[in-house]
Short mmCIF file of C-alpha atoms in Angstrom, two decimals:
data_model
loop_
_atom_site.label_atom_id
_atom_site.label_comp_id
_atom_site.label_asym_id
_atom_site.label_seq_id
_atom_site.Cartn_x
_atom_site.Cartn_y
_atom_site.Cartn_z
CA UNK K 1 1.03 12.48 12.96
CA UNK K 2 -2.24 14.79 13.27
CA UNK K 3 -3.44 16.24 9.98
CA UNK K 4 -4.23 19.68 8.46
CA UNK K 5 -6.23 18.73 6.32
CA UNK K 6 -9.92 18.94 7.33
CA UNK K 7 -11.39 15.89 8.83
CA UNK K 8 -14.46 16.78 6.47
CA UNK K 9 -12.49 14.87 3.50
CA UNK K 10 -12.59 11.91 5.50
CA UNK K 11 -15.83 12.20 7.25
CA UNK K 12 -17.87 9.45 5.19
CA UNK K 13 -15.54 6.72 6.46
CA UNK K 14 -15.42 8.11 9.92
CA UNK K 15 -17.63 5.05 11.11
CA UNK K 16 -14.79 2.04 9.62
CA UNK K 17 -11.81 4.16 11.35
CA UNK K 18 -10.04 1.95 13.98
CA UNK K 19 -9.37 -1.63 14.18
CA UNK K 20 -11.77 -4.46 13.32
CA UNK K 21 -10.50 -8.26 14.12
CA UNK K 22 -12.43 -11.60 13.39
CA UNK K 23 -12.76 -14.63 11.27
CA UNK K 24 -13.71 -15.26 7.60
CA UNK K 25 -13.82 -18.24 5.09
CA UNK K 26 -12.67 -18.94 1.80
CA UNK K 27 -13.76 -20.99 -1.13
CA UNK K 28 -13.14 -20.89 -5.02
CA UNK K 29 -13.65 -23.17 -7.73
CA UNK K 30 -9.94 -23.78 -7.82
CA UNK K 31 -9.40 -24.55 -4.28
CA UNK K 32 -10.37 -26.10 -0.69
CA UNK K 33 -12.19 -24.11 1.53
CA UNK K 34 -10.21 -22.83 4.54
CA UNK K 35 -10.59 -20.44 7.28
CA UNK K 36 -8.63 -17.94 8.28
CA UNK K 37 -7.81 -14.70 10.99
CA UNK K 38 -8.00 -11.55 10.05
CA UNK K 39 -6.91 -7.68 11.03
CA UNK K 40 -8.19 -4.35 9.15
CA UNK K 41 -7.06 -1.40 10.19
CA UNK K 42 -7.99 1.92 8.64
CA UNK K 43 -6.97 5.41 10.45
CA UNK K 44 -7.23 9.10 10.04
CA UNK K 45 -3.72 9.69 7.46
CA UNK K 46 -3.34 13.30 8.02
CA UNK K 47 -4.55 13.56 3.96
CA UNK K 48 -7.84 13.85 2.63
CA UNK K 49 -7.83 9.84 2.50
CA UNK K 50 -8.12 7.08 5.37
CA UNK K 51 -5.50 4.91 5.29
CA UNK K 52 -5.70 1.32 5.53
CA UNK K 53 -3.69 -2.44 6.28
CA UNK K 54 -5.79 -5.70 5.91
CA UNK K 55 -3.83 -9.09 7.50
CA UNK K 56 -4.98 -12.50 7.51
CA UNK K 57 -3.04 -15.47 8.89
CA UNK K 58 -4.49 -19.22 8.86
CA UNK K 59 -6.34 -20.29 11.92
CA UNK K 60 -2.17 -21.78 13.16
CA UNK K 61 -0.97 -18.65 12.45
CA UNK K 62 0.66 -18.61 9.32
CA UNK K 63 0.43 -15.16 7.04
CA UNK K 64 -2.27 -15.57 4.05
CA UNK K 65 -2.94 -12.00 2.77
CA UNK K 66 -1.71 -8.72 3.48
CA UNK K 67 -3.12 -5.40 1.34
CA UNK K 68 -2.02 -1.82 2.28
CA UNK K 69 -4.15 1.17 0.76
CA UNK K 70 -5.71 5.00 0.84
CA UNK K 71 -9.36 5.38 0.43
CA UNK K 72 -10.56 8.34 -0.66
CA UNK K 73 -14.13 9.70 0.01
CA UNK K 74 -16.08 11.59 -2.24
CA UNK K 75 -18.53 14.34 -0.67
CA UNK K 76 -21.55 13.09 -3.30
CA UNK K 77 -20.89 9.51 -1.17
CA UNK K 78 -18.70 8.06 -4.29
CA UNK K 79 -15.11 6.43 -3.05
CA UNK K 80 -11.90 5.59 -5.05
CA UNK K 81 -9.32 3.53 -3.39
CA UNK K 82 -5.75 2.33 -4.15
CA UNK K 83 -4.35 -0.60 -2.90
CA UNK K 84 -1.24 -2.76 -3.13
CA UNK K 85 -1.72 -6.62 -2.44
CA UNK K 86 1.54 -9.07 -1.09
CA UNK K 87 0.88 -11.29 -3.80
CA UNK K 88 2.39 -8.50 -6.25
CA UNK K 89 -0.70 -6.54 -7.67
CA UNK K 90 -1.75 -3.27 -7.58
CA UNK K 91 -5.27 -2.33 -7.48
CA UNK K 92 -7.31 0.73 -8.55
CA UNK K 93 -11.36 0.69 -6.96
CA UNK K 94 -14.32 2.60 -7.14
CA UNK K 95 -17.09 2.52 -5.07
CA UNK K 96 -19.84 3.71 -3.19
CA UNK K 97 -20.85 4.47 0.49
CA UNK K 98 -24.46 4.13 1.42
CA UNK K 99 -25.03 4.44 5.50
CA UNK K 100 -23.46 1.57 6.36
CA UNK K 101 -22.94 -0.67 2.76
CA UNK K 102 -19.96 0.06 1.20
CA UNK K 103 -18.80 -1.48 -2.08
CA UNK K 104 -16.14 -1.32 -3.89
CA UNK K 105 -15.02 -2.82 -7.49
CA UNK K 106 -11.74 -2.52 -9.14
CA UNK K 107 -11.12 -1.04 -12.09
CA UNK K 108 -8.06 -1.71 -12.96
CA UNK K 109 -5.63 -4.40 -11.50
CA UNK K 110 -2.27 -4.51 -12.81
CA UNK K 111 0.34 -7.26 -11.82
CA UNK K 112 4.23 -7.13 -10.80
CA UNK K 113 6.12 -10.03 -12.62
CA UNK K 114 4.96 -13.64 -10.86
CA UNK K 115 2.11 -11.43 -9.48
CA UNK K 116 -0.84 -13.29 -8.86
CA UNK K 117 -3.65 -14.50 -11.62
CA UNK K 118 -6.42 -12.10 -10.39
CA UNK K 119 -8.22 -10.13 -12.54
CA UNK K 120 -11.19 -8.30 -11.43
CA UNK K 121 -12.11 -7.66 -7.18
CA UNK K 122 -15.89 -6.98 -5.77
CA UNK K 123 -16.28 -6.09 -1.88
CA UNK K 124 -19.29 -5.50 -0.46
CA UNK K 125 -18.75 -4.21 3.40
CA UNK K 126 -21.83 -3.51 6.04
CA UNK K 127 -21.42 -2.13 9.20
CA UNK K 128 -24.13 -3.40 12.17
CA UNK K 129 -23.10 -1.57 15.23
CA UNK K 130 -19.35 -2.79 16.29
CA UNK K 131 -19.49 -5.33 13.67
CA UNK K 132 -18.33 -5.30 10.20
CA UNK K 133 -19.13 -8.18 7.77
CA UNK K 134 -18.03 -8.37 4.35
CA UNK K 135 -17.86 -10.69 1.02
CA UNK K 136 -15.26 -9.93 -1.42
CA UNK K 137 -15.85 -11.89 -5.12
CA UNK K 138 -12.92 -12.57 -7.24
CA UNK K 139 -12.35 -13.13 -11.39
CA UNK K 140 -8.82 -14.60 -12.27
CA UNK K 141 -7.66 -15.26 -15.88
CA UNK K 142 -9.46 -18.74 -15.78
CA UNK K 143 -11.74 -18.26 -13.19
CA UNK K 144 -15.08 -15.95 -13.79
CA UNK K 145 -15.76 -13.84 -10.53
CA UNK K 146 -17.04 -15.94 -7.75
CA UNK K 147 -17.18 -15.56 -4.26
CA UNK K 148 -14.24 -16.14 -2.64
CA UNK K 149 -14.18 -14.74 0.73
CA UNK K 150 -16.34 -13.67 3.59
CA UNK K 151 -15.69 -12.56 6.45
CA UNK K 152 -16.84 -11.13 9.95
CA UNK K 153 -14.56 -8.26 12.28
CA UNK K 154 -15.38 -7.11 15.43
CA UNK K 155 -13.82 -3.21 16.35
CA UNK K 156 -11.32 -3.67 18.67
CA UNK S 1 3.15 -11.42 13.09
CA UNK S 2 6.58 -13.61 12.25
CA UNK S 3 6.22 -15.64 9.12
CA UNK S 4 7.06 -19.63 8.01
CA UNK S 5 7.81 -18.18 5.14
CA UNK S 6 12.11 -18.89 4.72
CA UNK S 7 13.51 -15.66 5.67
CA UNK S 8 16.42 -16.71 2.92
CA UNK S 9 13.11 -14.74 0.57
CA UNK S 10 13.85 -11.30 1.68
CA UNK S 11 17.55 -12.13 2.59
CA UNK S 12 18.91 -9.56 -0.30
CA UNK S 13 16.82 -6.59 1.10
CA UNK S 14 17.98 -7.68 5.13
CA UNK S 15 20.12 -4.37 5.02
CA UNK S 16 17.32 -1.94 4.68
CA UNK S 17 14.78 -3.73 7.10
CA UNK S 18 13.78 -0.99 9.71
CA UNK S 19 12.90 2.58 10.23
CA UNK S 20 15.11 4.98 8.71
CA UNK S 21 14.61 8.73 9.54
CA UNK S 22 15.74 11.98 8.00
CA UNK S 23 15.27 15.16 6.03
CA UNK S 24 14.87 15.78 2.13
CA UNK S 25 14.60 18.39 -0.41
CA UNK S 26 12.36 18.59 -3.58
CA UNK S 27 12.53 20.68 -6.15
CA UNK S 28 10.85 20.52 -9.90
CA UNK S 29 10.41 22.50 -13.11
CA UNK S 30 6.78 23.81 -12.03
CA UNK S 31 7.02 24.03 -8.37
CA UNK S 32 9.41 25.92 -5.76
CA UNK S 33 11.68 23.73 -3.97
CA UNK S 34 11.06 22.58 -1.03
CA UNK S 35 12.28 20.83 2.35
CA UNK S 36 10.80 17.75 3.71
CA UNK S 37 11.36 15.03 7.13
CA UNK S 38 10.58 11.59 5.78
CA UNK S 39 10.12 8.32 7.76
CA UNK S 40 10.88 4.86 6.30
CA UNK S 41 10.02 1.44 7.53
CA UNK S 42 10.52 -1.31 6.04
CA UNK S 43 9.94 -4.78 7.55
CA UNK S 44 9.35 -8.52 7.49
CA UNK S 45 5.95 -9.52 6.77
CA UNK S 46 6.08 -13.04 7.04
CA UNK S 47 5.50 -13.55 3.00
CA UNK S 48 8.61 -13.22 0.90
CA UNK S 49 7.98 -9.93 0.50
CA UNK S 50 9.38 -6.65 2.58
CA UNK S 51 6.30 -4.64 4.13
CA UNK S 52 6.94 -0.62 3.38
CA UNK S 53 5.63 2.61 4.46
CA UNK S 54 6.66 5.95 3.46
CA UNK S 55 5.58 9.12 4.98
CA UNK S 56 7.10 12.86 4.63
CA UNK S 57 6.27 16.04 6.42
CA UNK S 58 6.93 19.43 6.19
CA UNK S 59 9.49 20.80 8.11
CA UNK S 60 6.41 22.81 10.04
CA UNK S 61 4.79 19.03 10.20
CA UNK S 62 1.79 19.60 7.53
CA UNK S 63 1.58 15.64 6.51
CA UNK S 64 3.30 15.58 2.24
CA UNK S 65 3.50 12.45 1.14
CA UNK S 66 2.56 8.91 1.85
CA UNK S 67 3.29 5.31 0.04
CA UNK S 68 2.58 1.80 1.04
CA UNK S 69 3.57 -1.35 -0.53
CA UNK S 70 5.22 -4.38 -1.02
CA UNK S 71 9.23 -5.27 -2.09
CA UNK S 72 9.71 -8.59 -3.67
CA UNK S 73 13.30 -9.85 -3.99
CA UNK S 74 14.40 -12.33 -6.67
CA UNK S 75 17.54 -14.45 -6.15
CA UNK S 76 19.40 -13.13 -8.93
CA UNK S 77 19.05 -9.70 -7.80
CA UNK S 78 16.13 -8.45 -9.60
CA UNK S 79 13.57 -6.66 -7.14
CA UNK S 80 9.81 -6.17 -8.07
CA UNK S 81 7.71 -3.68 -6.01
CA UNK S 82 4.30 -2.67 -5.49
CA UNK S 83 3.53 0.47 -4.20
CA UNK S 84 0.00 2.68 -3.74
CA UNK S 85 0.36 6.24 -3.07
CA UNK S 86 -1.90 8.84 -1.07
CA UNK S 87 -2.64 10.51 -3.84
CA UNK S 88 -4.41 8.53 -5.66
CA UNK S 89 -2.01 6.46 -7.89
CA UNK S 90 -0.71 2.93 -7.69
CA UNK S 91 2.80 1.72 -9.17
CA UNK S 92 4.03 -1.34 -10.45
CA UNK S 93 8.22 -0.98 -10.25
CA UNK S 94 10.93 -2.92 -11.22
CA UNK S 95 14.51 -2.52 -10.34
CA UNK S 96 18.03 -4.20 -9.39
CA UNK S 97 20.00 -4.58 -5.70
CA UNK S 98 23.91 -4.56 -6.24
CA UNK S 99 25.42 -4.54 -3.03
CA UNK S 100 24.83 -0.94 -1.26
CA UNK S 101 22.68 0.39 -4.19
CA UNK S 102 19.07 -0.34 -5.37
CA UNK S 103 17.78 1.42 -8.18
CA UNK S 104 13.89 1.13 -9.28
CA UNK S 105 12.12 2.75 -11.93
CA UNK S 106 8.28 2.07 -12.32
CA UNK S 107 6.66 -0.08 -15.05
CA UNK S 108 3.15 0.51 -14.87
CA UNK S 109 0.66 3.60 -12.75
CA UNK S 110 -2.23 4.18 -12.86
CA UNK S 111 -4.28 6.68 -11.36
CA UNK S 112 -7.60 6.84 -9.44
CA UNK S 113 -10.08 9.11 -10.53
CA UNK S 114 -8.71 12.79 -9.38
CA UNK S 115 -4.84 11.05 -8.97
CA UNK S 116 -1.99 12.62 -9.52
CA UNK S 117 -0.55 13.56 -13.15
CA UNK S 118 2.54 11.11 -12.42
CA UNK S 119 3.19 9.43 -15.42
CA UNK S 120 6.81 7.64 -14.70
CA UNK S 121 9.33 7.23 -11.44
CA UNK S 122 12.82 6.24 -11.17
CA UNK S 123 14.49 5.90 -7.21
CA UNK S 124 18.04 5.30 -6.81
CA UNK S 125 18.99 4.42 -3.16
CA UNK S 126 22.50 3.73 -1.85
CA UNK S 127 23.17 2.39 1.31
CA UNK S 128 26.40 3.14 3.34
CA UNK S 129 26.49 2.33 6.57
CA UNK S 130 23.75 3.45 8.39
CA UNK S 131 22.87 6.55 6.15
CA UNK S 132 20.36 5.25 3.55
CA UNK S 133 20.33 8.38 0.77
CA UNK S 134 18.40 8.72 -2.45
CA UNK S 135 17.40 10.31 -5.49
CA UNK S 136 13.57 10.15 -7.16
CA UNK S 137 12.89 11.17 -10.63
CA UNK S 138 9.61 12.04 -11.70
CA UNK S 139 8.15 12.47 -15.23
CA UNK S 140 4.29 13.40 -15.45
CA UNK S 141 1.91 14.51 -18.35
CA UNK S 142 3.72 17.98 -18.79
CA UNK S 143 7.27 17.40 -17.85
CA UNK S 144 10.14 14.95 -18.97
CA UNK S 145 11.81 13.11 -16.42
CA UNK S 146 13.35 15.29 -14.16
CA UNK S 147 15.12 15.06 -10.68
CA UNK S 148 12.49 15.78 -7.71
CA UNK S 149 13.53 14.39 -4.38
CA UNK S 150 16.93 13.68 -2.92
CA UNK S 151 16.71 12.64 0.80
CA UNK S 152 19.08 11.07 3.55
CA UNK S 153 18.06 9.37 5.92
CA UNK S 154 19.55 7.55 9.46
CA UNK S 155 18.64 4.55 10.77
CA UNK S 156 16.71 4.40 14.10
#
């Protein structure tokens, strides 16, 4: 449904809204590399925040990750974002928006019971024209934050 | 996307998977009560978890509220759920399925900078038939726990 609220609120994300689809890969100290499919979708909520779903599947199609969240812009370019991940965490993130870098740490990840080890997110996001490249670095409880993921959508 | 994860994983929430539709009213000790549509959805994400999305409207259409998350069944009943909210919080919730009835009361929110003053959450739904109703309690900094939202809602 259309909003009410001013598109203003939402104005410093205007460039990620749609639907970006690639590849990325994966690595960690604690595991093999791998590849892996990917969908992000963020879109206009109708609220002063852009809404957001991030898929990935494995390059035969099985589901990896899935993450559903509201990002909400600042006007002084600042960005807070909540987020709740498949693997049974919920996420808190602040950030920043800079022409076309955005990044984004957590600050405060809490997990369901069984939810997964993770401890402490980084993203860094740049936009290039229709193309949207990313890295995200991860901490777990025995891990210290390393890059884990990169990745490279196209908008659809 | 469907999933190779065993469907047998999401087996105890199979009644509620779908869109359920309907109208609600809110009321609370600081505000003047209020009447609301809501949409539901809740599907199969491929993980053994159930995929949800919340979204309510005034009855003039003006979006309300929005939540997206996760539902993760255990075997013995037990139900663990991650949510994150439009307006700025995330939620951590635990809770029980017996039969027609789930019932979920949050462990853990926390709020993004500007979030809302939510400080607890309790849901009971009951199913019967094809009518899904329920009741949300809601405690924040200023106000015990006190009955906000009770809704029905049809299945599409």
């Amino acid at each position: 449904m259309g909003g009410h609220q001013p598109a203003e609120a939402i104005e410093p994300l205007a460039m990620l809204l749609g639907t970006w689809r690639g590849r990325g890969s994966g690595r960690y100290p604690t595991i093999r590399p791998f590849e892996y499919r990917e969908e992000l979708r963020l879109w206009d909520s109708g609220k002063p925040v852009v809404a957001s779903s991030l898929e990935s599947w494995s390059m035969s199609g099985e589901p990896l990750h899935q993450e559903m969240g509201f990002w909400r812009p600042e006007p002084d370019g600042r960005l807070s974002v909540v987020l709740s991940h498949a693997l049974g965490v919920v996420e808190v993130a602040k950030g920043a928006i800079d022409g076309g870098s955005i990044s984004l740490a957590s600050t405060s990840i809490v997990r369901a019971p069984g939810g997964s080890a993770v401890k402490s997110l980084e993203r860094l996001y740049r936009l290039e024209g229709d193309t949207l490249s990313y890295e995200l670095w991860m901490e777990t409880d025995s891990t210290p934050l390393a890059l884990h993921l990169t990745g490279r959508l196209r908008r659809r």
